[in-house]
Short mmCIF file of C-alpha atoms and ligand atoms in Angstrom, two decimals:
data_model
loop_
_atom_site.label_atom_id
_atom_site.label_comp_id
_atom_site.label_asym_id
_atom_site.label_seq_id
_atom_site.Cartn_x
_atom_site.Cartn_y
_atom_site.Cartn_z
CA MET K 775 98.67 -17.01 278.18
CA THR K 776 98.72 -16.98 274.08
CA GLY K 777 98.61 -19.70 271.56
CA PRO K 778 95.99 -21.89 270.68
CA ILE K 779 93.73 -23.47 273.47
CA ALA K 780 92.75 -27.15 273.90
CA VAL K 781 90.55 -28.36 276.34
CA GLU K 782 88.81 -31.72 275.71
CA PRO K 783 85.51 -32.29 276.88
CA GLY K 784 85.75 -33.19 280.68
CA GLY K 785 87.98 -30.32 281.61
CA THR K 786 87.13 -27.63 283.53
CA LEU K 787 86.35 -24.00 282.29
CA GLY K 788 85.98 -21.11 284.42
CA VAL K 789 83.43 -18.03 283.98
CA LEU K 790 83.92 -14.34 285.65
CA GLY K 791 80.47 -13.30 286.49
CA GLY K 792 77.61 -15.34 287.40
CA GLY K 793 74.85 -13.94 285.85
CA GLN K 794 72.30 -15.42 283.61
CA LEU K 795 74.72 -15.41 280.80
CA GLY K 796 76.86 -17.32 282.84
CA ARG K 797 74.18 -19.35 283.45
CA MET K 798 73.86 -20.65 279.99
CA PHE K 799 77.27 -20.90 279.33
CA VAL K 800 77.40 -23.58 282.03
CA HIS K 801 74.60 -25.20 280.75
CA ALA K 802 76.27 -25.51 277.10
CA ALA K 803 79.30 -26.61 278.85
CA GLN K 804 77.96 -29.07 281.05
CA ARG K 805 76.14 -30.56 278.08
CA LEU K 806 79.87 -31.29 276.50
CA GLY K 807 81.11 -32.88 279.36
CA TYR K 808 83.23 -29.96 280.81
CA ARG K 809 82.96 -28.80 284.59
CA CYS K 810 82.66 -24.97 285.23
CA SER K 811 83.76 -22.93 287.62
CA VAL K 812 82.30 -19.49 288.48
CA LEU K 813 83.62 -16.87 290.34
CA ASP K 814 80.72 -14.01 291.33
CA PRO K 815 80.64 -12.24 294.51
CA ASP K 816 77.07 -12.99 295.11
CA ALA K 817 76.42 -15.91 297.36
CA ASP K 818 73.16 -16.77 294.96
CA SER K 819 73.73 -16.20 291.57
CA PRO K 820 72.14 -17.85 288.37
CA ALA K 821 75.46 -19.44 287.44
CA GLY K 822 77.13 -19.96 290.43
CA ARG K 823 73.85 -22.40 291.56
CA VAL K 824 74.45 -24.51 288.38
CA ALA K 825 78.04 -24.68 288.15
CA GLU K 826 80.14 -27.37 290.03
CA SER K 827 82.22 -24.79 291.94
CA HIS K 828 81.19 -21.25 292.65
CA ILE K 829 83.97 -19.03 293.96
CA ARG K 830 82.49 -16.68 296.25
CA ALA K 831 84.50 -13.59 295.82
CA ASP K 832 85.04 -9.78 294.30
CA TYR K 833 86.15 -10.13 291.01
CA LEU K 834 89.84 -8.08 292.03
CA ASP K 835 90.25 -10.62 294.72
CA ASP K 836 93.61 -11.99 294.66
CA ALA K 837 92.59 -15.21 296.30
CA GLY K 838 89.47 -15.91 294.34
CA LEU K 839 91.31 -15.23 290.85
CA THR K 840 94.38 -17.50 291.81
CA ARG K 841 91.42 -20.23 293.09
CA LEU K 842 89.66 -19.56 289.69
CA ALA K 843 93.00 -20.14 287.94
CA ASP K 844 94.10 -23.33 289.93
CA GLU K 845 90.77 -25.17 289.12
CA THR K 846 90.32 -24.17 285.32
CA THR K 847 91.76 -24.68 281.76
CA ALA K 848 90.78 -21.75 280.14
CA ILE K 849 88.65 -18.81 281.29
CA THR K 850 85.96 -16.46 279.92
CA THR K 851 83.88 -14.01 280.77
CA GLU K 852 79.90 -13.34 281.07
CA PHE K 853 79.81 -9.55 281.41
CA GLU K 854 82.05 -6.95 280.37
CA ASN K 855 81.83 -4.67 283.15
CA VAL K 856 83.88 -7.33 284.78
CA PRO K 857 87.52 -5.30 285.29
CA ALA K 858 89.53 -6.04 282.25
CA GLN K 859 92.48 -6.15 284.94
CA ALA K 860 91.13 -9.39 286.37
CA LEU K 861 91.06 -10.99 282.64
CA ARG K 862 94.66 -9.67 282.29
CA ARG K 863 95.68 -11.06 285.85
CA LEU K 864 94.02 -14.41 284.69
CA ALA K 865 95.80 -14.37 281.55
CA SER K 866 99.20 -14.73 283.27
CA ARG K 867 98.16 -18.32 284.21
CA ARG K 868 95.79 -19.23 282.17
CA PRO K 869 94.27 -19.04 278.23
CA VAL K 870 91.34 -16.04 278.72
CA ALA K 871 89.15 -15.27 275.97
CA PRO K 872 87.94 -12.94 275.33
CA ALA K 873 91.34 -11.01 275.97
CA GLY K 874 91.17 -8.00 278.59
CA ASP K 875 92.30 -5.56 275.68
CA ALA K 876 89.10 -6.43 273.75
CA VAL K 877 86.81 -6.05 277.00
CA ALA K 878 88.56 -2.97 277.55
CA ILE K 879 87.51 -1.36 274.25
CA CYS K 880 83.91 -2.68 274.94
CA GLN K 881 83.87 -1.35 278.06
CA ASP K 882 84.08 2.29 277.21
CA ARG K 883 81.84 3.86 274.45
CA ALA K 884 84.60 6.51 273.31
CA LEU K 885 87.15 3.72 272.73
CA GLU K 886 84.33 1.37 271.13
CA LYS K 887 83.57 4.01 268.69
CA ALA K 888 87.13 4.68 267.74
CA HIS K 889 87.26 1.25 267.11
CA PHE K 890 84.34 1.34 265.09
CA ALA K 891 85.54 4.47 262.97
CA ALA K 892 89.19 2.78 262.55
CA CYS K 893 87.27 -0.47 261.13
CA GLY K 894 85.54 2.21 258.64
CA VAL K 895 82.07 1.63 260.23
CA PRO K 896 80.09 4.64 260.64
CA CYS K 897 78.37 4.90 263.95
CA ALA K 898 76.25 7.91 265.05
CA PRO K 899 77.75 11.37 264.87
CA TYR K 900 78.86 12.01 268.71
CA HIS K 901 80.85 14.14 270.86
CA VAL K 902 83.22 12.87 273.84
CA ILE K 903 82.25 14.77 277.36
CA ASP K 904 84.88 14.26 279.69
CA SER K 905 85.40 18.19 280.87
CA GLU K 906 83.83 21.36 281.51
CA ALA K 907 85.49 22.45 278.25
CA ALA K 908 84.58 19.53 276.40
CA LEU K 909 80.84 20.12 277.40
CA ALA K 910 80.61 23.77 276.29
CA ALA K 911 82.22 22.60 272.86
CA ALA K 912 79.56 19.90 272.46
CA PRO K 913 78.20 21.00 268.70
CA ASP K 914 74.38 22.10 268.51
CA ALA K 915 74.31 19.97 265.34
CA LEU K 916 73.98 16.47 268.00
CA LEU K 917 70.92 18.09 269.92
CA PRO K 918 68.44 16.49 270.37
CA GLY K 919 70.50 13.62 271.32
CA ILE K 920 71.67 10.88 273.72
CA LEU K 921 74.31 11.29 276.68
CA LYS K 922 75.48 8.38 277.77
CA THR K 923 77.85 7.51 280.13
CA SER K 924 81.45 6.06 278.66
CA ARG K 925 80.99 3.32 281.02
CA LEU K 926 79.35 0.87 282.87
CA GLY K 927 75.61 1.34 281.30
CA TYR K 928 73.58 -1.61 280.41
CA ASP K 929 69.76 -1.98 279.58
CA GLY K 930 69.43 1.86 279.13
CA LYS K 931 71.07 2.79 282.16
CA GLY K 932 73.03 5.78 282.29
CA GLN K 933 71.56 7.63 279.71
CA ARG K 934 69.45 10.62 279.28
CA GLY K 935 67.95 12.14 276.50
CA VAL K 936 68.64 15.94 275.83
CA ARG K 937 66.57 18.04 273.72
CA ASP K 938 68.75 21.54 274.07
CA ARG K 939 71.96 22.75 275.46
CA ALA K 940 70.34 23.74 278.94
CA ALA K 941 68.95 19.90 279.15
CA LEU K 942 72.58 18.76 278.29
CA VAL K 943 74.34 20.56 281.08
CA GLN K 944 71.69 19.17 283.64
CA ALA K 945 71.98 15.75 282.36
CA TRP K 946 75.59 15.59 282.66
CA ARG K 947 75.40 17.15 286.29
CA ASP K 948 72.72 14.37 287.01
CA LEU K 949 75.39 11.90 285.72
CA ARG K 950 77.87 13.58 288.22
CA SER K 951 79.92 14.53 285.30
CA VAL K 952 81.49 11.33 284.74
CA PRO K 953 82.76 10.66 281.02
CA CYS K 954 80.07 10.33 278.59
CA VAL K 955 79.19 10.47 275.08
CA LEU K 956 76.73 12.63 273.38
CA GLU K 957 75.22 10.92 270.63
CA GLN K 958 72.84 12.62 267.79
CA ARG K 959 69.49 10.84 268.19
CA LEU K 960 68.78 9.21 265.03
CA ALA K 961 65.44 8.14 263.23
CA LEU K 962 65.49 4.33 263.55
CA ALA K 963 63.32 2.23 260.89
CA CYS K 964 64.61 -0.87 262.95
CA GLU K 965 67.49 -2.36 265.16
CA ILE K 966 69.35 -5.93 264.41
CA SER K 967 72.28 -7.39 266.20
CA VAL K 968 74.78 -9.48 264.71
CA VAL K 969 76.30 -12.45 266.77
CA LEU K 970 79.44 -13.98 266.00
CA ALA K 971 82.19 -16.43 267.14
CA ARG K 972 85.89 -15.94 266.61
CA ALA K 973 88.49 -18.66 267.06
CA VAL K 974 92.32 -18.59 267.66
CA ASP K 975 93.13 -18.90 264.34
CA GLY K 976 90.76 -16.23 262.94
CA ARG K 977 88.12 -18.69 261.73
CA GLN K 978 85.01 -16.70 262.06
CA VAL K 979 81.08 -18.28 262.06
CA HIS K 980 78.05 -15.92 262.66
CA PHE K 981 74.37 -16.37 263.02
CA ALA K 982 72.17 -14.24 260.33
CA PRO K 983 71.06 -10.89 261.77
CA LEU K 984 68.51 -11.04 264.68
CA GLN K 985 65.89 -8.18 264.83
CA ASN K 986 65.60 -6.49 267.89
CA THR K 987 62.87 -4.04 269.58
CA HIS K 988 63.27 -1.91 272.93
CA ARG K 989 60.96 -1.05 275.41
CA GLU K 990 62.40 2.14 277.69
CA GLY K 991 65.71 0.95 276.81
CA ILE K 992 65.30 -2.49 277.49
CA LEU K 993 65.44 -5.43 274.79
CA ALA K 994 61.67 -6.82 274.47
CA LEU K 995 61.59 -9.26 271.51
CA THR K 996 63.94 -10.57 269.04
CA GLN K 997 62.33 -11.87 265.49
CA TRP K 998 64.77 -14.02 263.64
CA PRO K 999 65.38 -13.80 261.02
CA ALA K 1000 65.06 -10.03 260.84
CA PRO K 1001 61.68 -9.65 258.96
CA ASP K 1002 62.07 -5.80 258.01
CA VAL K 1003 65.87 -5.82 256.83
CA ALA K 1004 66.90 -6.37 253.26
CA PRO K 1005 69.21 -9.43 252.53
CA SER K 1006 71.95 -7.20 251.15
CA LEU K 1007 71.57 -4.74 254.09
CA GLN K 1008 71.94 -7.93 256.45
CA ALA K 1009 75.31 -8.88 254.58
CA GLN K 1010 76.59 -5.49 255.23
CA ALA K 1011 75.71 -6.05 258.78
CA VAL K 1012 77.81 -9.49 259.09
CA ASP K 1013 80.76 -8.05 256.90
CA ALA K 1014 80.92 -5.14 259.23
CA ALA K 1015 80.90 -7.45 262.34
CA MET K 1016 83.44 -9.64 261.25
CA ALA K 1017 85.64 -6.77 260.29
CA ILE K 1018 85.09 -5.31 263.92
CA ALA K 1019 86.09 -8.70 265.52
CA ALA K 1020 88.99 -9.26 263.30
CA SER K 1021 90.78 -6.04 263.66
CA MET K 1022 90.62 -6.70 267.48
CA ARG K 1023 92.14 -10.29 266.80
CA TYR K 1024 89.15 -11.46 269.35
CA VAL K 1025 88.77 -14.59 270.10
CA GLY K 1026 85.01 -15.70 271.52
CA VAL K 1027 81.60 -14.78 271.01
CA LEU K 1028 80.89 -11.24 269.94
CA CYS K 1029 77.68 -9.53 269.65
CA VAL K 1030 77.60 -5.93 267.44
CA GLU K 1031 74.37 -3.97 267.54
CA PHE K 1032 73.35 -1.86 264.70
CA PHE K 1033 70.88 0.85 263.59
CA VAL K 1034 68.88 0.61 260.21
CA LEU K 1035 68.10 4.32 260.08
CA ALA K 1036 65.20 5.81 258.34
CA ASP K 1037 66.87 6.44 255.23
CA GLY K 1038 68.03 2.74 254.63
CA ARG K 1039 71.59 3.59 256.10
CA LEU K 1040 73.09 1.08 258.24
CA CYS K 1041 74.98 2.28 261.54
CA VAL K 1042 77.16 0.73 264.44
CA ASN K 1043 75.34 1.04 268.02
CA GLU K 1044 77.86 -0.82 270.16
CA MET K 1045 79.02 -4.41 270.95
CA ALA K 1046 79.14 -6.75 273.82
CA PRO K 1047 82.29 -9.06 274.34
CA ARG K 1048 80.06 -11.99 275.03
CA PRO K 1049 77.05 -13.67 274.03
CA HIS K 1050 73.80 -11.57 274.03
CA ASN K 1051 70.33 -11.46 275.16
CA SER K 1052 69.53 -10.98 271.26
CA GLY K 1053 70.89 -14.50 270.67
CA HIS K 1054 69.10 -16.22 273.51
CA CYS K 1055 66.63 -17.75 270.67
CA THR K 1056 69.53 -19.66 269.08
CA ILE K 1057 69.54 -22.46 272.05
CA ASP K 1058 66.24 -23.23 270.62
CA ALA K 1059 66.08 -22.38 267.01
CA SER K 1060 69.67 -22.89 266.07
CA ASP K 1061 71.78 -26.76 265.88
CA CYS K 1062 74.74 -24.57 267.86
CA SER K 1063 73.67 -21.71 270.24
CA GLN K 1064 75.55 -18.91 270.95
CA PHE K 1065 76.39 -20.50 274.04
CA GLU K 1066 78.18 -23.57 272.60
CA LEU K 1067 80.17 -21.25 270.38
CA GLN K 1068 81.43 -19.58 273.67
CA VAL K 1069 82.44 -22.80 274.90
CA ARG K 1070 83.86 -24.04 271.55
CA THR K 1071 86.16 -20.81 271.24
CA LEU K 1072 87.38 -20.89 274.87
CA ALA K 1073 87.97 -25.09 274.71
CA GLY K 1074 89.80 -24.55 270.92
CA LEU K 1075 86.87 -27.01 269.56
CA PRO K 1076 86.17 -26.58 265.75
CA LEU K 1077 83.66 -23.73 264.91
CA ALA K 1078 81.09 -25.56 262.94
CA THR K 1079 78.87 -23.15 261.04
CA PRO K 1080 75.63 -22.98 262.80
CA ARG K 1081 72.20 -23.57 261.04
CA ALA K 1082 69.36 -22.25 261.96
CA HIS K 1083 66.54 -25.03 261.84
CA SER K 1084 63.30 -22.86 263.13
CA ALA K 1085 62.09 -19.50 262.83
CA ALA K 1086 61.89 -17.83 266.26
CA ALA K 1087 60.73 -14.77 268.33
CA MET K 1088 62.10 -14.34 271.86
CA LEU K 1089 59.89 -12.48 274.51
CA ASN K 1090 62.34 -10.98 277.64
CA LEU K 1091 60.66 -11.74 281.02
CA LEU K 1092 61.05 -8.74 283.33
CA GLY K 1093 60.57 -8.87 287.02
CA ASP K 1094 57.73 -6.78 286.40
CA LEU K 1095 55.48 -9.78 285.44
CA TRP K 1096 56.01 -10.96 288.90
CA LEU K 1097 55.03 -7.47 290.47
CA VAL K 1098 51.06 -6.88 290.73
CA ALA K 1099 49.21 -3.62 291.43
CA ASP K 1100 48.98 -4.27 295.32
CA SER K 1101 52.69 -4.36 295.72
CA SER K 1102 52.36 -8.12 296.04
CA VAL K 1103 54.19 -11.01 293.98
CA ARG K 1104 52.78 -14.01 291.93
CA GLU K 1105 54.45 -16.61 289.82
CA PRO K 1106 53.05 -15.92 286.19
CA PRO K 1107 50.72 -18.22 284.67
CA TRP K 1108 53.36 -20.43 282.97
CA ARG K 1109 50.76 -23.53 282.19
CA GLU K 1110 48.95 -21.26 279.85
CA VAL K 1111 51.98 -20.26 277.72
CA LEU K 1112 53.26 -23.81 278.06
CA ALA K 1113 50.35 -24.98 276.47
CA LEU K 1114 50.92 -23.14 273.29
CA PRO K 1115 53.16 -24.94 270.56
CA GLY K 1116 56.67 -24.51 270.43
CA VAL K 1117 57.48 -22.30 273.39
CA HIS K 1118 60.41 -22.80 275.25
CA LEU K 1119 60.34 -21.10 278.81
CA HIS K 1120 63.78 -20.04 280.25
CA LEU K 1121 64.03 -18.65 283.67
CA TYR K 1122 67.17 -18.26 285.43
CA GLY K 1123 66.67 -19.01 288.96
CA LYS K 1124 66.60 -15.35 290.14
CA ARG K 1125 65.25 -15.11 294.03
CA ALA K 1126 64.00 -11.53 294.15
CA ALA K 1127 61.85 -10.05 291.17
CA ARG K 1128 62.27 -6.29 290.64
CA GLY K 1129 60.83 -3.91 288.06
CA GLY K 1130 62.93 -4.15 284.86
CA ARG K 1131 65.33 -6.94 285.92
CA LYS K 1132 65.64 -10.08 283.91
CA MET K 1133 64.34 -12.88 285.26
CA GLY K 1134 63.79 -15.11 282.20
CA HIS K 1135 62.81 -15.30 278.38
CA LEU K 1136 60.51 -17.00 276.28
CA THR K 1137 61.82 -18.19 272.50
CA VAL K 1138 58.77 -19.54 270.55
CA THR K 1139 59.93 -21.79 267.78
CA ALA K 1140 57.78 -22.33 264.65
CA ALA K 1141 58.15 -23.27 260.49
CA THR K 1142 57.65 -19.61 259.47
CA PRO K 1143 58.42 -16.41 261.15
CA GLU K 1144 54.83 -15.45 260.94
CA GLN K 1145 53.74 -18.43 263.34
CA ALA K 1146 56.29 -17.74 265.49
CA LEU K 1147 55.49 -14.40 266.03
CA GLN K 1148 51.76 -15.34 266.01
CA THR K 1149 52.41 -17.72 268.96
CA THR K 1150 54.63 -14.96 270.55
CA ARG K 1151 51.96 -12.48 270.67
CA GLU K 1152 49.17 -15.01 272.19
CA ALA K 1153 51.82 -16.13 275.06
CA ALA K 1154 52.36 -12.31 275.43
CA ARG K 1155 48.42 -11.63 276.09
CA ARG K 1156 48.08 -14.78 278.36
CA LEU K 1157 51.07 -13.22 280.58
CA ALA K 1158 49.16 -9.91 280.34
CA LEU K 1159 52.61 -8.52 278.70
CA ALA K 1160 52.18 -5.40 276.82
CA TRP K 1161 53.05 -6.41 273.23
CA PRO K 1162 55.77 -4.36 272.08
CA LEU K 1163 55.27 -3.98 268.28
CA ALA K 1164 53.16 -1.23 267.12
CA VAL K 1165 52.16 -2.96 263.94
CA THR K 1166 50.61 -6.38 264.84
CA ALA K 1167 51.11 -9.65 263.09
P1 ATP F 1921 72.27 -3.10 276.17
O1 ATP F 1921 73.45 -2.90 277.00
O2 ATP F 1921 70.84 -3.13 277.13
O3 ATP F 1921 72.17 -2.91 275.03
P2 ATP F 1921 72.58 0.06 276.82
O4 ATP F 1921 72.16 0.61 278.20
O5 ATP F 1921 74.20 -0.32 276.27
O6 ATP F 1921 71.54 -1.27 276.23
P3 ATP F 1921 72.38 1.35 274.36
O7 ATP F 1921 72.43 -0.04 273.13
O8 ATP F 1921 73.29 2.23 273.43
O9 ATP F 1921 72.20 1.19 275.38
O10 ATP F 1921 70.70 2.32 273.94
C1 ATP F 1921 69.65 1.65 274.27
C2 ATP F 1921 68.42 1.72 273.12
O11 ATP F 1921 68.22 3.09 272.94
C3 ATP F 1921 68.89 1.17 272.05
O12 ATP F 1921 68.94 -0.11 271.36
C4 ATP F 1921 68.28 1.90 270.83
O13 ATP F 1921 66.82 1.71 270.96
C5 ATP F 1921 68.11 3.39 271.76
N1 ATP F 1921 69.15 4.42 271.15
C6 ATP F 1921 70.62 4.61 271.62
N2 ATP F 1921 71.07 5.48 270.98
C7 ATP F 1921 70.36 5.99 270.28
C8 ATP F 1921 70.73 6.92 268.60
N3 ATP F 1921 71.90 7.54 268.75
N4 ATP F 1921 69.46 7.20 268.60
C9 ATP F 1921 68.42 6.86 268.42
N5 ATP F 1921 68.42 5.78 269.14
C10 ATP F 1921 69.21 4.99 270.27
MG1 MG F 1922 72.63 -1.97 273.20
#
């Protein structure tokens, strides 16, 4: 269904997907008085556990989708790998934001890069590999590069660094010859993301760019405001993200990830049609979080410009933190980090800790970015987490 959405607080909102992003959406919605229905196949999902209703079904299950539409007035998604087809089916019954067509672009790196090009925003030089002929035609200039599956990648999964042509051929075979893009490996100065929200009427609001540090392909640390990026480059990233959203007539929260290259240029990496891990610090450091903006765009509530009231740093808490050398499991020493000023602990209620699994995050708010970083570093020390920054605060 198209047209203006209006779901007053007290109504019921639906979410496809029951992970941590859905859980934080549900928390924001409930605070505004909404009830939530979550559709997720997992009996014990982070969002399903806190929603008023958990529909345990596969994303393409007809009965499950019908029940979700019956129970709710408007529906969103919490991860991009929900089949776009499920969103399109739901859209025949209820307003759905973001739309299946926009999610379909974000689900496929080749479509996504074509969209960036159409918006005039540069991305890393790349080549689509979807056949033996396309593999043979890959330009040498893209090596050394990174081969990424076009679909279903996250947290660096479905990616292989390739130094030469032999490695490229081997990597494509290892990835079972599914459609991929080969990207040139760029020299990065740093990485930033822009999280924005766009309403049905085209109004957009955004957060200032967040600066992200990854470890082994997984986001480890976010600093906000971005300490190493000039205001003019930050403004350029915001303009590019807004153009990317507007040209899809996007409705909802969108995150656009950028590389700042060693030579100072800005290059778009990828986008996510939902709130983003890098935006989690907006819960504690802004007067309106990315999840509340998702609620507001979905319910057709006004989009007020969010205001950051604190500097912040966010540390991801991966399952490794629970796993000790003798392969037993321990609860990390939360009391020691909670004793630090400005620490906000968020745990997603996942029962099983696994290496690399996102179990929670920790945001530190402070009056200055230096203070936020210093306390975050001390929190990492108390948790015995490797500090992700090469240059220490
Ligand atoms: P997520 O969904 O967690 O954001 P992903 O699996 O979709 O991650 P990407 O964002 O494509 O993966 O890449 C993960 C990280 O790998 C990037 O944030 C960056 O640090 C590095 N990286 C990816 N592509 C390139 C590139 N072309 N040049 C240099 N570094 C890159
Ligand atoms: Mg990424």
